[in-house]
Structure formats: structure tokens, C-alpha cells
Amino acid sequence: MKALSDLENNDISIEKEISLTDYSTMRLRSQGTIVKIKSKEALIQVIQKLAKHQIKYLVIGNGSNLLLKEVEPSPLLKLEFPFERKILETVSLSYNLPAAIHLSLLVKAAMSLGLKGWEALAGIPASLGGAVAMNAGTALGEICQIVEMVKIINSKGEEKVLNVSPVDFKYRGNNFLQEGDVIYEVTLKHLGIEASLKDTILHYLQKRTAEQPLDKKTCGSVFKNIKSEGVTCAAGHYIDIMGMKGFSKNGISVSSKHANFFENEEGGTYSDMVSMMEYVRGELYLQFGKRFDPEVKS
Ligand SMILES: Cc1cc2nc3c(=O)[nH]c(=O)nc-3n(C[C@H](O)[C@H](O)[C@H](O)COP(=O)(O)OP(=O)(O)OC[C@H]3O[C@@H](n4cnc5c(N)ncnc54)[C@H](O)[C@@H]3O)c2cc1C
């Protein structure tokens, strides 16, 4: 990544042609370049430089919904802005938070302060930016219910401030991000204070541990559920009916705990995962006439 070499400083570090395997929760074997960025000004500098050289990039949060290729053609941009944890120790009307922070910190704050609406984030192993980009959610709600404002740097290196509400989001996505937009800050509100929130969250986390293969290398739900006219067709349910739990191919297996989670048994690659996804998707169509779209990104 010669184009960026002269940008390295305290706020920008570039690691070239390294193993990227540990940057995603599925840990597919991958190699490439990662640019770690610690401030907004540094992010603008990096994006402007990449734009000048017409180099595409991929933003990575916690890598919990990303399939990284054997050789990643684009540099990964990873935000590492500093964060003052103290702001999560008191109740405020809203919180300005860096996109890089892990949702587990927010769930911890929700439990101790009773921040209603934040229970929706329980158990999702994501960064805040990734969760907003994906409109992450659980049986307890979706992040769109508590997002007030999103600050981004666009693909030209320009700063944009977007006031958003639930109508700006969709199931596992949003309607406001353009290609190359990087969320660097998010303002979250809460929906009131609820003393019993901690119990709700702990109960829900227990249920997830029982139902999902949280100790395995996965990327969460592989396929989106199909939602139409108020009815949800859960991809995992249909894969389960086909008897595919435990089915394994080239080191990737359908989890025997939750059929919409695929596990990387050892050394699996992007191609192995894509071929497994195509196979299962094809079977779903043959058996039920339903086309399930991937939830995971690449
Ligand atoms: C065990 C497990 C359980 C999971 N459970 C759930 C669940 O209950 N509900 C749910 O919704 N998801 C779940 N997921 C999937 C995943 O956690 C979510 O999709 C999450 O929102 C991804 O966040 P991330 O930070 O890991 O993003 P990444 O996986 O790094 O990236 C996902 C997408 O967001 C983009 N992105 C990331 N950061 C930014 C940014 N700062 N600005 C712009 N774009 C960005 C990436 O380019 C990519 O397109 C689960 C995953 C695992 C492994």
C-alpha cells in the first residue's frame, strides 16, 4: 500500500500483507493490509489519499458479520478512536460515542443504569458502527430505535452529520449510507429508565447461550429471514427441517446448535464458506421454493 506510506503517524498505522484471520469472528484464513486510525482528522487524510489513487477500501468493525477473502484486494480501515468510559457511568439524555466501541460496553451500562432500548444490543458481538450499518437487533429490539445521529466521513473525505430515526433503517441494513461512507461517531438516546432491565438482559443472554454456538468460530446468522405480510420464515428453521444440522463440507459445518450459524471447523477459507452457502441456499430453494439472501457481508 505504497500510496499511504507517507501518512503513517501517531494516529495512522498501516500493517501490510499480514494475516487478517483474527480480525473476523469466523476466522477464515485471510491476508491483506489493515489501516488502523485513531482520529477523525486521520480518517479524512486516509480516505482522501485513497480517493486520489482510486483505491477502494473496506471498513471493518468487530468483523462479526464479514467474510474476509483469502487475499483481501482492498485495504481494511479499522477505527480505534479513544473513548472516555466515564460517560457511560451516569444517566444522560443522549450519549455521543465513537463507532469503534464494542456493544458489550453499552450493554454493561444499560444493565447498571437501566437504559431502556439498549437491551436490544445484548449478546451481539459488534462494534457500534457495524451495528448501526447493519441495524443489528435481537428478539428484544433493533438498534434503530435508539440511534439519534450518525456522523460519517464519505468516500471523498467529507464530513456529514445525519439525524436519523427508525424510518431510515431496514431489516439488517439502512437507507442512508452510501458506498465508502465510514461512520465514526454515533449519538444514542434511551427510551426511559427501567430498574428491571438487568434481569431482562441476563435472562435473554442465558437463552442465547443455550441456543447459539457462541464458543465456535461463526459469523452469526448466515441468511436473512424472509419477512412478508407480518410472517417471518426463519432460515434456521428451514435448514433444520432439511436435516442439515451438523452437515460439513471443506471444513465448514452447519452448526448442530443453530442451523443458521455455520462454523469454521479449522482453516476454512472464503471460498469454502461461499461454496457451503451456495449449496445450502440451493437446497432451500429446491425444497421450499424460497430464496434466502445472505446476511453476511464480504
Ligand atoms: C456469535 C454471533 C452472534 C450474532 N448475533 C447477532 C444478533 O443477535 N443480531 C444481529 O443483528 N447480528 C448478530 N450477529 C452479526 C453481527 O454481530 C452484526 O451484523 C453486527 O452488526 C456486525 O458488526 P461489526 O462491528 O462486527 O461489523 P463488521 O462485521 O466488521 O462489518 C459488517 C458491515 O458493516 C460495515 N461497517 C462496519 N463498521 C462500519 C463503520 N464504522 N462505518 C460504516 N460501515 C461499517 C462493514 O463494512 C460491513 O459491511 C452475530 C454475530 C456473531 C458472530
Short mmCIF file of C-alpha atoms and ligand atoms in Angstrom, two decimals:
data_model
loop_
_atom_site.label_atom_id
_atom_site.label_comp_id
_atom_site.label_asym_id
_atom_site.label_seq_id
_atom_site.Cartn_x
_atom_site.Cartn_y
_atom_site.Cartn_z
CA MET A 1 0.00 0.00 0.00
CA LYS A 2 2.60 2.47 -1.22
CA ALA A 3 0.01 5.23 -1.65
CA LEU A 4 -0.45 5.51 2.13
CA SER A 5 3.14 5.07 3.32
CA ASP A 6 3.84 8.76 3.90
CA LEU A 7 0.70 9.11 6.08
CA GLU A 8 1.89 6.97 8.96
CA ASN A 9 1.94 8.89 12.25
CA ASN A 10 0.63 8.57 15.83
CA ASP A 11 -2.95 8.34 14.57
CA ILE A 12 -2.43 6.16 11.50
CA SER A 13 -0.69 2.80 11.44
CA ILE A 14 -0.50 0.55 8.42
CA GLU A 15 0.13 -3.18 8.59
CA LYS A 16 0.85 -4.55 5.13
CA GLU A 17 0.27 -8.07 3.86
CA ILE A 18 -0.38 -9.52 7.29
CA SER A 19 -2.68 -12.34 8.37
CA LEU A 20 -6.19 -10.93 8.79
CA THR A 21 -7.55 -14.20 10.15
CA ASP A 22 -8.02 -12.87 13.68
CA TYR A 23 -9.87 -9.75 12.54
CA SER A 24 -13.14 -11.60 11.95
CA THR A 25 -15.09 -13.81 14.32
CA MET A 26 -15.34 -16.57 11.69
CA ARG A 27 -11.54 -16.57 11.40
CA LEU A 28 -11.45 -17.58 7.73
CA ARG A 29 -7.85 -17.77 6.50
CA SER A 30 -7.12 -14.34 5.07
CA GLN A 31 -4.27 -11.98 4.22
CA GLY A 32 -4.15 -8.32 3.39
CA THR A 33 -3.49 -4.79 4.57
CA ILE A 34 -5.11 -3.09 7.54
CA VAL A 35 -5.02 0.62 8.31
CA LYS A 36 -5.69 1.50 11.97
CA ILE A 37 -7.00 5.01 12.52
CA LYS A 38 -7.26 6.88 15.81
CA SER A 39 -8.88 10.25 14.96
CA LYS A 40 -11.37 11.91 12.63
CA GLU A 41 -8.65 14.05 11.03
CA ALA A 42 -6.59 10.93 10.34
CA LEU A 43 -9.62 9.18 8.83
CA ILE A 44 -10.17 12.13 6.47
CA GLN A 45 -6.49 12.08 5.45
CA VAL A 46 -6.56 8.34 4.72
CA ILE A 47 -9.79 8.46 2.72
CA GLN A 48 -8.66 11.48 0.69
CA LYS A 49 -5.41 9.74 -0.15
CA LEU A 50 -7.18 6.52 -1.16
CA ALA A 51 -9.68 8.52 -3.25
CA LYS A 52 -6.83 10.33 -5.01
CA HIS A 53 -5.32 6.98 -6.02
CA GLN A 54 -8.78 5.48 -6.75
CA ILE A 55 -8.22 2.69 -4.23
CA LYS A 56 -11.36 1.07 -2.80
CA TYR A 57 -11.43 0.21 0.90
CA LEU A 58 -13.48 -1.91 3.27
CA VAL A 59 -14.44 -0.67 6.75
CA ILE A 60 -14.19 -3.33 9.41
CA GLY A 61 -15.78 -3.11 12.83
CA ASN A 62 -15.57 -6.19 15.00
CA GLY A 63 -15.63 -8.45 11.92
CA SER A 64 -18.61 -10.39 13.26
CA ASN A 65 -20.56 -10.21 10.03
CA LEU A 66 -17.75 -10.14 7.48
CA LEU A 67 -16.30 -12.93 5.36
CA LEU A 68 -12.72 -11.97 4.56
CA LYS A 69 -11.25 -13.29 1.31
CA GLU A 70 -8.08 -15.45 1.12
CA VAL A 71 -6.31 -12.36 -0.23
CA GLU A 72 -8.28 -9.20 0.53
CA PRO A 73 -7.97 -6.95 -2.53
CA SER A 74 -8.86 -3.75 -0.64
CA PRO A 75 -7.22 -2.33 2.47
CA LEU A 76 -9.31 -2.69 5.61
CA LEU A 77 -9.94 0.51 7.59
CA LYS A 78 -10.26 -0.11 11.32
CA LEU A 79 -11.23 2.73 13.64
CA GLU A 80 -9.56 2.87 17.05
CA PHE A 81 -10.66 6.29 18.34
CA PRO A 82 -10.10 6.77 22.08
CA PHE A 83 -13.12 6.65 24.35
CA GLU A 84 -13.79 8.19 27.75
CA ARG A 85 -15.54 5.31 29.57
CA LYS A 86 -16.73 7.65 32.33
CA ILE A 87 -19.56 9.00 30.17
CA LEU A 88 -21.29 5.64 30.49
CA GLU A 89 -21.33 5.85 34.29
CA THR A 90 -24.18 8.37 34.57
CA VAL A 91 -27.64 8.77 33.08
CA SER A 92 -27.79 11.37 30.29
CA LEU A 93 -30.43 12.22 27.72
CA SER A 94 -28.08 11.07 24.97
CA TYR A 95 -24.53 9.77 24.50
CA ASN A 96 -22.00 10.68 21.78
CA LEU A 97 -19.99 7.53 21.24
CA PRO A 98 -17.13 6.54 18.92
CA ALA A 99 -18.16 3.99 16.30
CA ALA A 100 -15.35 1.65 17.32
CA ILE A 101 -16.60 0.79 20.80
CA HIS A 102 -17.86 -2.72 21.47
CA LEU A 103 -21.57 -3.15 22.18
CA SER A 104 -20.78 -5.15 25.31
CA LEU A 105 -19.73 -1.87 27.00
CA LEU A 106 -23.10 -0.37 26.15
CA VAL A 107 -24.97 -3.42 27.43
CA LYS A 108 -23.00 -3.22 30.67
CA ALA A 109 -24.02 0.44 31.03
CA ALA A 110 -27.63 -0.44 30.20
CA MET A 111 -27.66 -3.01 33.00
CA SER A 112 -26.22 -0.70 35.62
CA LEU A 113 -28.21 2.43 34.62
CA GLY A 114 -31.40 0.76 33.33
CA LEU A 115 -31.24 2.46 29.91
CA LYS A 116 -34.38 1.26 28.15
CA GLY A 117 -33.99 0.38 24.46
CA TRP A 118 -30.34 -0.62 24.91
CA GLU A 119 -31.33 -4.18 25.87
CA ALA A 120 -31.75 -4.77 22.10
CA LEU A 121 -27.94 -4.94 21.84
CA ALA A 122 -27.47 -7.76 24.35
CA GLY A 123 -25.19 -10.52 23.11
CA ILE A 124 -24.35 -9.01 19.69
CA PRO A 125 -20.54 -9.18 19.31
CA ALA A 126 -20.30 -5.97 17.28
CA SER A 127 -18.78 -2.52 17.18
CA LEU A 128 -21.27 0.35 17.42
CA GLY A 129 -20.54 1.45 13.82
CA GLY A 130 -21.05 -2.06 12.46
CA ALA A 131 -24.27 -2.42 14.45
CA VAL A 132 -25.66 0.84 13.02
CA ALA A 133 -24.61 -0.09 9.46
CA MET A 134 -26.39 -3.45 9.84
CA ASN A 135 -29.30 -2.25 12.02
CA ALA A 136 -28.33 -5.04 14.38
CA GLY A 137 -31.03 -6.40 16.61
CA THR A 138 -32.35 -9.27 18.64
CA ALA A 139 -35.67 -10.55 19.93
CA LEU A 140 -35.52 -7.56 22.32
CA GLY A 141 -35.48 -4.90 19.56
CA GLU A 142 -33.25 -3.23 16.98
CA ILE A 143 -30.59 -0.54 17.34
CA CYS A 144 -32.58 1.82 15.05
CA GLN A 145 -34.91 2.54 17.98
CA ILE A 146 -32.15 4.35 19.90
CA VAL A 147 -29.98 5.97 17.20
CA GLU A 148 -30.39 9.76 17.02
CA MET A 149 -27.44 10.96 14.99
CA VAL A 150 -24.71 9.41 12.85
CA LYS A 151 -21.51 11.20 11.86
CA ILE A 152 -19.74 9.94 8.78
CA ILE A 153 -16.80 10.66 6.51
CA ASN A 154 -17.82 9.95 2.93
CA SER A 155 -15.75 8.47 0.10
CA LYS A 156 -14.43 11.96 -0.82
CA GLY A 157 -13.24 12.59 2.73
CA GLU A 158 -16.11 14.97 3.54
CA GLU A 159 -17.77 15.12 6.94
CA LYS A 160 -21.57 14.60 7.13
CA VAL A 161 -23.91 14.72 10.11
CA LEU A 162 -27.15 12.75 9.71
CA ASN A 163 -30.13 13.00 12.04
CA VAL A 164 -31.81 9.61 11.79
CA SER A 165 -34.89 7.79 13.07
CA PRO A 166 -36.23 4.22 12.67
CA VAL A 167 -37.67 5.00 9.20
CA ASP A 168 -34.09 5.45 7.94
CA PHE A 169 -33.33 1.80 8.67
CA LYS A 170 -34.47 -1.54 7.28
CA TYR A 171 -34.12 -5.18 8.34
CA ARG A 172 -30.34 -5.70 8.77
CA GLY A 173 -29.48 -2.53 6.88
CA ASN A 174 -30.13 1.19 6.46
CA ASN A 175 -31.19 3.66 3.79
CA PHE A 176 -28.67 6.42 4.50
CA LEU A 177 -25.14 5.04 3.98
CA GLN A 178 -23.56 5.32 0.52
CA GLU A 179 -20.66 3.19 -0.70
CA GLY A 180 -17.46 4.27 1.05
CA ASP A 181 -19.19 6.07 3.95
CA VAL A 182 -17.46 5.46 7.27
CA ILE A 183 -19.41 6.03 10.48
CA TYR A 184 -17.04 7.48 13.08
CA GLU A 185 -19.46 8.67 15.77
CA VAL A 186 -23.00 7.77 16.83
CA THR A 187 -25.39 9.52 19.21
CA LEU A 188 -27.62 7.11 21.11
CA LYS A 189 -30.64 8.04 23.18
CA HIS A 190 -32.56 5.85 25.62
CA LEU A 191 -36.29 5.31 25.99
CA GLY A 192 -36.50 5.92 29.73
CA ILE A 193 -35.13 4.20 32.81
CA GLU A 194 -36.23 0.70 33.78
CA ALA A 195 -34.94 -0.80 37.02
CA SER A 196 -35.61 -4.40 35.95
CA LEU A 197 -33.61 -4.11 32.71
CA LYS A 198 -30.66 -6.03 34.13
CA ASP A 199 -32.85 -9.11 34.76
CA THR A 200 -34.31 -8.91 31.25
CA ILE A 201 -30.82 -8.79 29.74
CA LEU A 202 -29.36 -11.58 31.88
CA HIS A 203 -32.32 -13.83 31.13
CA TYR A 204 -32.00 -13.15 27.40
CA LEU A 205 -28.22 -13.79 27.43
CA GLN A 206 -28.80 -17.15 29.11
CA LYS A 207 -31.27 -18.09 26.37
CA ARG A 208 -28.76 -17.15 23.65
CA THR A 209 -26.02 -19.22 25.26
CA ALA A 210 -28.34 -22.22 25.22
CA GLU A 211 -29.44 -21.73 21.60
CA GLN A 212 -26.36 -20.43 19.73
CA PRO A 213 -22.84 -21.86 19.21
CA LEU A 214 -21.15 -18.93 20.95
CA ASP A 215 -17.96 -20.91 21.61
CA LYS A 216 -17.39 -21.60 17.88
CA LYS A 217 -15.93 -19.56 15.01
CA THR A 218 -19.02 -18.17 13.25
CA CYS A 219 -20.33 -15.00 11.65
CA GLY A 220 -23.75 -15.06 13.31
CA SER A 221 -26.77 -15.66 11.09
CA VAL A 222 -25.67 -16.61 7.59
CA PHE A 223 -29.01 -15.94 5.85
CA LYS A 224 -31.59 -13.23 6.47
CA ASN A 225 -35.01 -14.43 7.50
CA ILE A 226 -37.76 -13.78 4.96
CA LYS A 227 -40.37 -11.37 6.31
CA SER A 228 -43.56 -10.79 4.38
CA GLU A 229 -47.05 -9.69 5.36
CA GLY A 230 -46.24 -9.96 9.05
CA VAL A 231 -44.99 -13.56 8.74
CA THR A 232 -41.34 -14.47 9.38
CA CYS A 233 -39.76 -17.50 7.70
CA ALA A 234 -36.67 -18.22 9.80
CA ALA A 235 -33.82 -19.52 7.64
CA GLY A 236 -32.51 -21.66 10.52
CA HIS A 237 -35.86 -23.39 10.89
CA TYR A 238 -35.93 -24.38 7.20
CA ILE A 239 -32.30 -25.57 7.22
CA ASP A 240 -33.13 -27.63 10.30
CA ILE A 241 -36.18 -29.23 8.62
CA MET A 242 -33.89 -30.36 5.77
CA GLY A 243 -31.89 -32.28 8.39
CA MET A 244 -28.72 -30.32 7.63
CA LYS A 245 -27.61 -29.61 11.21
CA GLY A 246 -24.07 -30.97 11.53
CA PHE A 247 -23.62 -31.23 7.73
CA SER A 248 -19.98 -30.48 6.93
CA LYS A 249 -18.05 -29.66 3.75
CA ASN A 250 -14.43 -28.47 3.33
CA GLY A 251 -14.04 -27.52 6.99
CA ILE A 252 -17.28 -25.52 7.22
CA SER A 253 -20.23 -27.08 9.03
CA VAL A 254 -23.85 -26.22 9.72
CA SER A 255 -23.98 -25.79 13.48
CA SER A 256 -25.76 -28.57 15.30
CA LYS A 257 -26.95 -25.98 17.84
CA HIS A 258 -28.46 -23.40 15.44
CA ALA A 259 -28.85 -24.23 11.75
CA ASN A 260 -28.43 -20.63 10.51
CA PHE A 261 -24.93 -20.48 12.05
CA PHE A 262 -22.10 -22.06 10.05
CA GLU A 263 -18.93 -22.99 11.91
CA ASN A 264 -15.36 -22.75 10.65
CA GLU A 265 -14.02 -26.04 11.96
CA GLU A 266 -10.37 -25.41 11.08
CA GLY A 267 -8.57 -23.37 8.43
CA GLY A 268 -11.69 -22.71 6.34
CA THR A 269 -11.48 -20.04 3.65
CA TYR A 270 -13.83 -17.59 1.97
CA SER A 271 -14.24 -19.98 -1.00
CA ASP A 272 -15.12 -22.86 1.35
CA MET A 273 -17.74 -20.73 3.09
CA VAL A 274 -19.22 -19.36 -0.15
CA SER A 275 -19.47 -22.85 -1.63
CA MET A 276 -21.26 -24.10 1.52
CA MET A 277 -23.63 -21.11 1.43
CA GLU A 278 -24.43 -21.69 -2.25
CA TYR A 279 -25.10 -25.37 -1.59
CA VAL A 280 -27.45 -24.76 1.36
CA ARG A 281 -29.18 -21.87 -0.43
CA GLY A 282 -29.74 -24.10 -3.47
CA GLU A 283 -31.20 -26.87 -1.31
CA LEU A 284 -33.53 -24.36 0.40
CA TYR A 285 -34.81 -23.26 -2.99
CA LEU A 286 -35.23 -26.82 -4.26
CA GLN A 287 -37.09 -27.96 -1.15
CA PHE A 288 -39.20 -24.90 -0.34
CA GLY A 289 -39.05 -22.58 -3.37
CA LYS A 290 -37.70 -19.81 -1.13
CA ARG A 291 -34.64 -17.71 -1.87
CA PHE A 292 -32.89 -16.74 1.35
CA ASP A 293 -30.47 -13.82 0.91
CA PRO A 294 -27.14 -13.77 2.74
CA GLU A 295 -26.95 -11.62 5.88
CA VAL A 296 -23.13 -11.79 5.95
CA LYS A 297 -21.06 -9.26 4.02
CA SER A 298 -17.78 -9.58 2.14
C1 LIG B 1 -21.96 -15.23 17.60
C2 LIG B 1 -22.63 -14.12 16.82
C3 LIG B 1 -23.91 -13.71 17.16
C4 LIG B 1 -24.54 -12.68 16.44
N1 LIG B 1 -25.79 -12.29 16.81
C5 LIG B 1 -26.39 -11.27 16.16
C6 LIG B 1 -27.70 -10.82 16.56
O1 LIG B 1 -28.30 -11.31 17.50
N2 LIG B 1 -28.25 -9.80 15.86
C7 LIG B 1 -27.62 -9.21 14.81
O2 LIG B 1 -28.18 -8.27 14.23
N3 LIG B 1 -26.40 -9.63 14.40
C8 LIG B 1 -25.78 -10.64 15.05
N4 LIG B 1 -24.54 -11.07 14.64
C9 LIG B 1 -23.92 -10.47 13.44
C10 LIG B 1 -23.07 -9.22 13.71
O3 LIG B 1 -22.67 -9.15 15.06
C11 LIG B 1 -23.84 -7.94 13.34
O4 LIG B 1 -24.18 -7.92 11.97
C12 LIG B 1 -23.04 -6.66 13.65
O5 LIG B 1 -23.84 -5.54 13.41
C13 LIG B 1 -21.74 -6.52 12.85
O6 LIG B 1 -20.96 -5.53 13.49
P1 LIG B 1 -19.37 -5.50 13.34
O7 LIG B 1 -18.86 -4.33 14.08
O8 LIG B 1 -18.79 -6.81 13.69
O9 LIG B 1 -19.27 -5.22 11.78
P2 LIG B 1 -18.38 -5.96 10.69
O10 LIG B 1 -18.73 -7.41 10.67
O11 LIG B 1 -16.97 -5.61 10.87
O12 LIG B 1 -18.96 -5.28 9.38
C14 LIG B 1 -20.30 -5.52 8.96
C15 LIG B 1 -20.68 -4.50 7.89
O13 LIG B 1 -20.73 -3.20 8.47
C16 LIG B 1 -19.81 -2.32 7.83
N5 LIG B 1 -19.22 -1.45 8.86
C17 LIG B 1 -18.58 -1.83 9.99
N6 LIG B 1 -18.18 -0.75 10.70
C18 LIG B 1 -18.58 0.34 9.98
C19 LIG B 1 -18.43 1.75 10.16
N7 LIG B 1 -17.81 2.27 11.22
N8 LIG B 1 -18.95 2.57 9.21
C20 LIG B 1 -19.58 2.06 8.12
N9 LIG B 1 -19.74 0.75 7.90
C21 LIG B 1 -19.25 -0.11 8.81
C22 LIG B 1 -18.77 -3.24 7.18
O14 LIG B 1 -18.11 -2.62 6.10
C23 LIG B 1 -19.65 -4.41 6.76
O15 LIG B 1 -20.33 -4.13 5.56
C24 LIG B 1 -23.88 -12.07 15.34
C25 LIG B 1 -22.58 -12.49 15.01
C26 LIG B 1 -21.95 -13.50 15.73
C27 LIG B 1 -20.56 -13.92 15.35
#
